[in-house]
PDB file of C-alpha atoms in Angstrom:
ATOM      1  CA  MET A   1       2.228-120.714  77.119  1.00 49.00           C
ATOM      2  CA  SER A   2      -0.233-119.962  74.381  1.00 50.00           C
ATOM      3  CA  SER A   3      -0.094-122.145  71.356  1.00 51.00           C
ATOM      4  CA  GLY A   4      -2.152-119.818  69.174  1.00 52.00           C
ATOM      5  CA  ILE A   5      -1.763-116.284  67.845  1.00 51.00           C
ATOM      6  CA  ASP A   6      -3.433-113.742  69.993  1.00 56.00           C
ATOM      7  CA  ALA A   7      -5.396-110.744  68.754  1.00 55.00           C
ATOM      8  CA  ALA A   8      -2.527-108.244  69.092  1.00 51.00           C
ATOM      9  CA  ASP A   9      -0.183-110.360  66.990  1.00 53.00           C
ATOM     10  CA  LEU A  10      -2.908-110.808  64.342  1.00 47.00           C
ATOM     11  CA  LYS A  11      -3.455-107.025  64.131  1.00 52.00           C
ATOM     12  CA  GLU A  12       0.266-106.414  63.712  1.00 53.00           C
ATOM     13  CA  ILE A  13       0.532-109.053  60.946  1.00 48.00           C
ATOM     14  CA  ARG A  14      -2.404-107.567  59.059  1.00 53.00           C
ATOM     15  CA  HIS A  15      -0.900-104.089  59.323  1.00 50.00           C
ATOM     16  CA  SER A  16       2.451-105.280  57.965  1.00 50.00           C
ATOM     17  CA  ASP A  17       0.804-107.130  55.118  1.00 52.00           C
ATOM     18  CA  SER A  18      -0.904-104.014  53.906  1.00 52.00           C
ATOM     19  CA  GLY A  19       2.447-102.441  52.948  1.00 53.00           C
ATOM     20  CA  PRO A  20       4.117 -99.286  54.153  1.00 54.00           C
ATOM     21  CA  ASP A  21       2.054 -96.360  55.412  1.00 54.00           C
ATOM     22  CA  VAL A  22       2.190 -93.857  52.562  1.00 50.00           C
ATOM     23  CA  ARG A  23       0.926 -90.329  53.276  1.00 55.00           C
ATOM     24  CA  GLU A  24      -0.164 -88.051  50.475  1.00 55.00           C
ATOM     25  CA  ARG A  25       2.032 -85.001  49.906  1.00 58.00           C
ATOM     26  CA  PRO A  26       1.029 -81.900  47.982  1.00 55.00           C
ATOM     27  CA  ASP A  27       2.326 -81.747  44.443  1.00 56.00           C
ATOM     28  CA  ALA A  28       5.041 -79.113  44.185  1.00 54.00           C
ATOM     29  CA  THR A  29       4.215 -78.513  40.524  1.00 60.00           C
ATOM     30  CA  ALA A  30       0.560 -77.786  41.155  1.00 58.00           C
ATOM     31  CA  ALA A  31      -0.620 -74.212  40.441  1.00 59.00           C
ATOM     32  CA  PRO A  32      -1.004 -71.976  43.517  1.00 63.00           C
ATOM     33  CA  PRO A  33      -4.505 -71.055  44.555  1.00 67.00           C
ATOM     34  CA  ARG A  34      -5.907 -68.031  42.675  1.00 73.00           C
ATOM     35  CA  LEU A  35      -6.473 -64.848  44.624  1.00 69.00           C
ATOM     36  CA  PRO A  36      -9.929 -63.319  44.707  1.00 77.00           C
ATOM     37  CA  ARG A  37     -10.741 -60.963  41.848  1.00 76.00           C
ATOM     38  CA  GLY A  38     -10.897 -57.913  44.117  1.00 76.00           C
ATOM     39  CA  VAL A  39      -7.446 -58.613  45.554  1.00 78.00           C
ATOM     40  CA  ARG A  40      -5.971 -59.087  42.084  1.00 77.00           C
ATOM     41  CA  ALA A  41      -7.481 -55.810  40.889  1.00 83.00           C
ATOM     42  CA  LEU A  42      -6.148 -53.966  43.949  1.00 86.00           C
ATOM     43  CA  THR A  43      -2.663 -55.417  43.464  1.00 86.00           C
ATOM     44  CA  THR A  44      -2.653 -54.456  39.791  1.00 87.00           C
ATOM     45  CA  GLY A  45      -3.800 -50.923  40.609  1.00 88.00           C
ATOM     46  CA  VAL A  46      -1.123 -50.446  43.271  1.00 91.00           C
ATOM     47  CA  CYS A  47       1.607 -51.691  40.910  1.00 92.00           C
ATOM     48  CA  ALA A  48       0.387 -49.375  38.147  1.00 92.00           C
ATOM     49  CA  LEU A  49       0.309 -46.426  40.577  1.00 93.00           C
ATOM     50  CA  VAL A  50       3.859 -47.126  41.757  1.00 94.00           C
ATOM     51  CA  VAL A  51       5.122 -47.316  38.173  1.00 94.00           C
ATOM     52  CA  LEU A  52       3.301 -44.076  37.306  1.00 94.00           C
ATOM     53  CA  CYS A  53       4.818 -42.288  40.311  1.00 94.00           C
ATOM     54  CA  ILE A  54       8.302 -43.463  39.376  1.00 95.00           C
ATOM     55  CA  VAL A  55       7.893 -42.315  35.763  1.00 94.00           C
ATOM     56  CA  ALA A  56       6.479 -38.931  36.867  1.00 92.00           C
ATOM     57  CA  SER A  57       9.334 -38.440  39.364  1.00 93.00           C
ATOM     58  CA  VAL A  58      11.984 -39.226  36.774  1.00 94.00           C
ATOM     59  CA  ALA A  59      10.337 -36.897  34.238  1.00 92.00           C
ATOM     60  CA  HIS A  60      10.078 -34.114  36.843  1.00 91.00           C
ATOM     61  CA  VAL A  61      13.738 -34.399  37.841  1.00 91.00           C
ATOM     62  CA  LEU A  62      14.793 -34.425  34.189  1.00 91.00           C
ATOM     63  CA  LEU A  63      12.751 -31.325  33.304  1.00 89.00           C
ATOM     64  CA  VAL A  64      13.979 -29.394  36.336  1.00 88.00           C
ATOM     65  CA  PHE A  65      17.555 -30.395  35.565  1.00 88.00           C
ATOM     66  CA  LEU A  66      17.221 -29.112  32.001  1.00 88.00           C
ATOM     67  CA  HIS A  67      15.762 -25.890  33.396  1.00 87.00           C
ATOM     68  CA  VAL A  68      18.675 -25.154  35.765  1.00 84.00           C
ATOM     69  CA  ALA A  69      21.430 -26.583  33.558  1.00 84.00           C
ATOM     70  CA  PRO A  70      23.346 -24.342  31.138  1.00 85.00           C
ATOM     71  CA  ALA A  71      21.675 -23.855  27.787  1.00 85.00           C
ATOM     72  CA  ASN A  72      22.150 -26.856  25.533  1.00 87.00           C
ATOM     73  CA  THR A  73      20.629 -28.370  22.413  1.00 88.00           C
ATOM     74  CA  VAL A  74      17.913 -30.277  24.280  1.00 88.00           C
ATOM     75  CA  SER A  75      16.859 -27.388  26.536  1.00 86.00           C
ATOM     76  CA  LYS A  76      16.706 -24.993  23.583  1.00 88.00           C
ATOM     77  CA  ARG A  77      14.681 -27.361  21.446  1.00 88.00           C
ATOM     78  CA  TYR A  78      12.142 -28.173  24.153  1.00 87.00           C
ATOM     79  CA  SER A  79      12.200 -24.842  25.996  1.00 87.00           C
ATOM     80  CA  SER A  80       8.435 -24.311  25.690  1.00 86.00           C
ATOM     81  CA  GLN A  81       7.641 -27.734  27.190  1.00 86.00           C
ATOM     82  CA  ILE A  82      10.204 -27.258  29.979  1.00 88.00           C
ATOM     83  CA  ASN A  83       8.897 -23.798  30.885  1.00 84.00           C
ATOM     84  CA  ALA A  84       5.293 -25.003  30.812  1.00 84.00           C
ATOM     85  CA  TRP A  85       6.162 -27.635  33.425  1.00 86.00           C
ATOM     86  CA  VAL A  86       8.501 -25.595  35.624  1.00 84.00           C
ATOM     87  CA  PHE A  87       6.660 -22.276  35.830  1.00 79.00           C
ATOM     88  CA  PRO A  88       5.262 -21.072  38.107  1.00 70.00           C
ATOM     89  CA  PHE A  89       5.242 -23.846  40.726  1.00 75.00           C
ATOM     90  CA  PHE A  90       8.660 -25.492  40.252  1.00 77.00           C
ATOM     91  CA  GLU A  91      10.792 -22.481  39.430  1.00 74.00           C
ATOM     92  CA  GLN A  92      14.407 -22.837  40.552  1.00 72.00           C
ATOM     93  CA  ASN A  93      17.035 -20.225  41.329  1.00 67.00           C
ATOM     94  CA  TRP A  94      20.390 -19.896  43.075  1.00 66.00           C
ATOM     95  CA  ARG A  95      19.369 -17.422  45.773  1.00 63.00           C
ATOM     96  CA  LEU A  96      20.083 -19.992  48.470  1.00 59.00           C
ATOM     97  CA  PHE A  97      23.790 -19.670  47.619  1.00 63.00           C
ATOM     98  CA  ALA A  98      23.759 -16.011  46.536  1.00 59.00           C
ATOM     99  CA  PRO A  99      20.944 -14.335  48.463  1.00 61.00           C
ATOM    100  CA  ASP A 100      19.626 -11.038  47.181  1.00 64.00           C
ATOM    101  CA  PRO A 101      17.851  -9.342  50.106  1.00 70.00           C
ATOM    102  CA  GLU A 102      14.994  -7.001  49.354  1.00 72.00           C
ATOM    103  CA  SER A 103      15.958  -3.317  49.187  1.00 78.00           C
ATOM    104  CA  VAL A 104      12.349  -2.112  48.935  1.00 84.00           C
ATOM    105  CA  ASN A 105       9.035  -2.723  50.632  1.00 87.00           C
ATOM    106  CA  ARG A 106       6.137  -3.489  48.323  1.00 90.00           C
ATOM    107  CA  GLN A 107       2.512  -3.024  49.193  1.00 93.00           C
ATOM    108  CA  ILE A 108       0.159  -4.842  46.816  1.00 95.00           C
ATOM    109  CA  LEU A 109      -3.458  -3.705  46.857  1.00 95.00           C
ATOM    110  CA  ALA A 110      -6.395  -4.976  44.834  1.00 95.00           C
ATOM    111  CA  ARG A 111      -9.972  -3.997  44.117  1.00 94.00           C
ATOM    112  CA  THR A 112     -12.841  -5.472  42.141  1.00 93.00           C
ATOM    113  CA  ALA A 113     -15.470  -4.210  39.734  1.00 91.00           C
ATOM    114  CA  HIS A 114     -18.851  -5.543  38.724  1.00 88.00           C
ATOM    115  CA  THR A 115     -21.221  -4.554  35.940  1.00 83.00           C
ATOM    116  CA  ASP A 116     -24.800  -4.774  37.141  1.00 78.00           C
ATOM    117  CA  ALA A 117     -27.946  -5.372  35.093  1.00 77.00           C
ATOM    118  CA  GLY A 118     -28.357  -1.646  34.471  1.00 76.00           C
ATOM    119  CA  GLY A 119     -24.895  -1.338  32.933  1.00 76.00           C
ATOM    120  CA  SER A 120     -23.337   0.657  35.773  1.00 80.00           C
ATOM    121  CA  PHE A 121     -19.748  -0.091  36.800  1.00 83.00           C
ATOM    122  CA  GLU A 122     -19.472  -0.698  40.550  1.00 88.00           C
ATOM    123  CA  VAL A 123     -15.962  -0.519  42.013  1.00 91.00           C
ATOM    124  CA  SER A 124     -15.019  -1.802  45.461  1.00 91.00           C
ATOM    125  CA  PRO A 125     -12.558  -0.143  47.875  1.00 92.00           C
ATOM    126  CA  TRP A 126      -8.899  -1.185  47.864  1.00 94.00           C
ATOM    127  CA  VAL A 127      -7.850  -4.249  49.868  1.00 93.00           C
ATOM    128  CA  ASP A 128      -4.263  -4.455  51.143  1.00 94.00           C
ATOM    129  CA  LEU A 129      -3.248  -8.032  50.225  1.00 94.00           C
ATOM    130  CA  THR A 130       0.258  -7.521  51.596  1.00 93.00           C
ATOM    131  CA  ALA A 131      -1.123  -6.561  55.005  1.00 92.00           C
ATOM    132  CA  VAL A 132      -3.258  -9.714  55.038  1.00 90.00           C
ATOM    133  CA  ASP A 133      -0.156 -11.817  54.386  1.00 90.00           C
ATOM    134  CA  GLY A 134       1.768  -9.873  57.018  1.00 89.00           C
ATOM    135  CA  SER A 135      -0.855 -10.544  59.672  1.00 89.00           C
ATOM    136  CA  ALA A 136      -0.724 -14.255  58.805  1.00 86.00           C
ATOM    137  CA  VAL A 137       3.059 -14.301  59.322  1.00 87.00           C
ATOM    138  CA  GLU A 138       3.459 -12.014  62.322  1.00 86.00           C
ATOM    139  CA  HIS A 139       3.605 -13.742  65.716  1.00 82.00           C
ATOM    140  CA  HIS A 140       3.386 -17.182  64.084  1.00 83.00           C
ATOM    141  CA  VAL A 141       6.142 -19.619  64.976  1.00 84.00           C
ATOM    142  CA  PHE A 142       5.675 -21.634  61.786  1.00 84.00           C
ATOM    143  CA  PRO A 143       4.095 -19.312  59.176  1.00 82.00           C
ATOM    144  CA  SER A 144       2.935 -20.880  55.944  1.00 84.00           C
ATOM    145  CA  HIS A 145       4.975 -20.706  52.761  1.00 79.00           C
ATOM    146  CA  THR A 146       1.883 -19.381  50.975  1.00 81.00           C
ATOM    147  CA  ALA A 147       1.570 -16.339  53.225  1.00 83.00           C
ATOM    148  CA  GLN A 148       5.266 -15.546  52.969  1.00 83.00           C
ATOM    149  CA  ASN A 149       6.032 -16.033  49.306  1.00 85.00           C
ATOM    150  CA  MET A 150       3.074 -16.672  46.976  1.00 90.00           C
ATOM    151  CA  LEU A 151       1.998 -13.088  46.349  1.00 92.00           C
ATOM    152  CA  ARG A 152       5.553 -11.727  46.441  1.00 89.00           C
ATOM    153  CA  ARG A 153       6.884 -14.296  43.981  1.00 88.00           C
ATOM    154  CA  ALA A 154       3.882 -13.832  41.703  1.00 91.00           C
ATOM    155  CA  TRP A 155       4.602 -10.121  41.481  1.00 92.00           C
ATOM    156  CA  SER A 156       8.327 -10.738  40.889  1.00 89.00           C
ATOM    157  CA  GLY A 157       7.474 -13.130  38.064  1.00 88.00           C
ATOM    158  CA  TYR A 158       5.103 -10.568  36.576  1.00 92.00           C
ATOM    159  CA  VAL A 159       7.758  -7.832  36.629  1.00 91.00           C
ATOM    160  CA  ASP A 160      10.413 -10.146  35.178  1.00 88.00           C
ATOM    161  CA  SER A 161       8.159 -11.098  32.267  1.00 88.00           C
ATOM    162  CA  HIS A 162       6.587  -7.675  31.622  1.00 88.00           C
ATOM    163  CA  GLY A 163       9.135  -5.126  32.766  1.00 81.00           C
ATOM    164  CA  GLY A 164       7.633  -1.665  33.020  1.00 82.00           C
ATOM    165  CA  ASP A 165       5.024  -2.405  30.369  1.00 84.00           C
ATOM    166  CA  ASP A 166       1.782  -4.216  31.192  1.00 88.00           C
ATOM    167  CA  THR A 167       1.489  -5.729  27.718  1.00 87.00           C
ATOM    168  CA  ALA A 168       2.119  -9.496  27.614  1.00 87.00           C
ATOM    169  CA  ARG A 169       4.259 -10.356  24.583  1.00 85.00           C
ATOM    170  CA  THR A 170       5.268 -13.922  25.463  1.00 87.00           C
ATOM    171  CA  GLU A 171       3.493 -17.045  26.647  1.00 85.00           C
ATOM    172  CA  ARG A 172       5.264 -16.831  29.993  1.00 85.00           C
ATOM    173  CA  ALA A 173       4.096 -13.230  30.428  1.00 90.00           C
ATOM    174  CA  VAL A 174       0.489 -14.303  29.823  1.00 91.00           C
ATOM    175  CA  MET A 175       0.887 -17.151  32.289  1.00 89.00           C
ATOM    176  CA  MET A 176       2.365 -14.924  35.004  1.00 91.00           C
ATOM    177  CA  ARG A 177      -0.378 -12.319  34.501  1.00 93.00           C
ATOM    178  CA  THR A 178      -3.052 -15.026  34.828  1.00 93.00           C
ATOM    179  CA  TYR A 179      -1.312 -16.438  37.887  1.00 92.00           C
ATOM    180  CA  LEU A 180      -1.204 -13.053  39.616  1.00 94.00           C
ATOM    181  CA  THR A 181      -4.795 -12.287  38.669  1.00 94.00           C
ATOM    182  CA  ASN A 182      -6.071 -15.614  40.018  1.00 93.00           C
ATOM    183  CA  ILE A 183      -4.303 -15.091  43.355  1.00 93.00           C
ATOM    184  CA  ALA A 184      -5.873 -11.661  43.784  1.00 93.00           C
ATOM    185  CA  ALA A 185      -9.326 -12.839  42.661  1.00 93.00           C
ATOM    186  CA  ASP A 186      -9.339 -15.859  44.985  1.00 91.00           C
ATOM    187  CA  ARG A 187      -8.305 -13.802  47.995  1.00 91.00           C
ATOM    188  CA  LEU A 188     -10.797 -11.036  47.299  1.00 91.00           C
ATOM    189  CA  ALA A 189     -13.595 -13.560  46.822  1.00 89.00           C
ATOM    190  CA  ALA A 190     -12.783 -15.211  50.143  1.00 85.00           C
ATOM    191  CA  GLN A 191     -12.593 -11.886  51.990  1.00 81.00           C
ATOM    192  CA  ARG A 192     -15.314  -9.774  50.398  1.00 72.00           C
ATOM    193  CA  GLY A 193     -17.943 -12.360  49.507  1.00 71.00           C
ATOM    194  CA  HIS A 194     -19.560 -10.488  46.606  1.00 76.00           C
ATOM    195  CA  THR A 195     -19.818 -10.970  42.854  1.00 84.00           C
ATOM    196  CA  PHE A 196     -17.271  -9.320  40.563  1.00 89.00           C
ATOM    197  CA  ASP A 197     -16.007  -9.586  36.996  1.00 90.00           C
ATOM    198  CA  PHE A 198     -12.822  -7.499  36.978  1.00 92.00           C
ATOM    199  CA  VAL A 199      -9.753  -7.140  39.178  1.00 94.00           C
ATOM    200  CA  GLN A 200      -7.245  -4.297  39.348  1.00 95.00           C
ATOM    201  CA  LEU A 201      -3.955  -4.188  41.261  1.00 96.00           C
ATOM    202  CA  ARG A 202      -1.939  -1.278  42.585  1.00 95.00           C
ATOM    203  CA  VAL A 203       1.628  -1.737  43.788  1.00 94.00           C
ATOM    204  CA  VAL A 204       3.300   0.842  46.033  1.00 93.00           C
ATOM    205  CA  THR A 205       7.086   0.450  46.260  1.00 91.00           C
ATOM    206  CA  ARG A 206       8.950   2.187  49.086  1.00 87.00           C
ATOM    207  CA  PRO A 207      12.742   1.964  49.390  1.00 85.00           C
ATOM    208  CA  VAL A 208      14.226   0.652  52.608  1.00 80.00           C
ATOM    209  CA  ALA A 209      16.140   3.383  54.406  1.00 75.00           C
ATOM    210  CA  ALA A 210      19.879   2.865  54.884  1.00 71.00           C
ATOM    211  CA  PRO A 211      20.838   1.896  58.434  1.00 70.00           C
ATOM    212  CA  GLY A 212      22.798   4.078  60.831  1.00 64.00           C
ATOM    213  CA  SER A 213      24.292   7.449  60.027  1.00 54.00           C
ATOM    214  CA  ARG A 214      24.258   6.819  56.282  1.00 58.00           C
ATOM    215  CA  ALA A 215      20.498   7.366  56.263  1.00 54.00           C
ATOM    216  CA  GLY A 216      20.918  11.074  57.074  1.00 57.00           C
ATOM    217  CA  THR A 217      23.428  11.743  54.317  1.00 62.00           C
ATOM    218  CA  ARG A 218      21.293  10.446  51.451  1.00 64.00           C
ATOM    219  CA  PRO A 219      18.076  12.023  50.220  1.00 64.00           C
ATOM    220  CA  PRO A 220      15.103   9.655  50.509  1.00 63.00           C
ATOM    221  CA  LYS A 221      14.090   7.969  47.288  1.00 70.00           C
ATOM    222  CA  PRO A 222      10.545   8.640  46.130  1.00 74.00           C
ATOM    223  CA  SER A 223       7.935   5.932  46.363  1.00 80.00           C
ATOM    224  CA  GLU A 224       6.675   4.288  43.191  1.00 87.00           C
ATOM    225  CA  ASN A 225       2.963   3.873  42.680  1.00 90.00           C
ATOM    226  CA  ARG A 226       2.145   1.503  39.809  1.00 92.00           C
ATOM    227  CA  LEU A 227      -1.465   1.088  38.761  1.00 94.00           C
ATOM    228  CA  LEU A 228      -2.160  -1.970  36.641  1.00 94.00           C
ATOM    229  CA  PRO A 229      -5.026  -2.178  34.120  1.00 93.00           C
ATOM    230  CA  TRP A 230      -8.361  -3.844  34.795  1.00 94.00           C
ATOM    231  CA  TRP A 231      -8.230  -7.581  34.106  1.00 93.00           C
ATOM    232  CA  LYS A 232     -11.216  -9.713  33.246  1.00 91.00           C
ATOM    233  CA  VAL A 233     -11.606 -12.740  35.507  1.00 88.00           C
ATOM    234  CA  THR A 234     -13.980 -15.656  35.737  1.00 81.00           C
ATOM    235  CA  ARG A 235     -17.060 -14.413  37.571  1.00 66.00           C
ATOM    236  CA  HIS A 236     -16.613 -14.844  41.300  1.00 60.00           C
ATOM    237  CA  ALA A 237     -19.677 -14.977  43.500  1.00 54.00           C
ATOM    238  CA  GLY A 238     -19.607 -14.829  47.267  1.00 54.00           C
TER     239      GLY A 238
END
């Protein structure tokens, strides 16, 4: 037997005398660590972009709804703002439910003119824009919406706003004329690659013949050849 206290017992007594083993715990009320400045700026920008997209989407849906809804006090009062937003890119119609198939074939041609330093007026040959669109659609499994509808819808909008007269009397008529002119100018600049200042369009309308035996009993309708005036455009250089 040992009459004294050995080293192990002495270590245990000293440990117990020092009190309980208390470990430090993080303070739950302490402020969280601050993110770097770049991360905070990126987070703020993303949040602002999301809010902007939501506001723009709601405004777009509201304006389109007012455009297609029956005429009311709000749509009449803000008709100019609604039309400025909807036309020509967000125009809506009911042709999906009541289709109106084309009864004529339209051939849209365009040519350019340029005034040189000597004052002479140089005119280019006609370019068949409809044929260019047709070649982009034919034999393509998934033809683009631009090749199928842009030029055709631009001409339909021009006719709806001008009728048989080429004088623009409303803001929408001016917008549709500018829209049609820009389409023709951009396509001619990409295809011809030369400088020009004016654009002119010619539209040849040919009726679609009736199918079957009815075609022989009706006299063929004459074709319509409509020559539009020269329009000044922003100088295009190839």
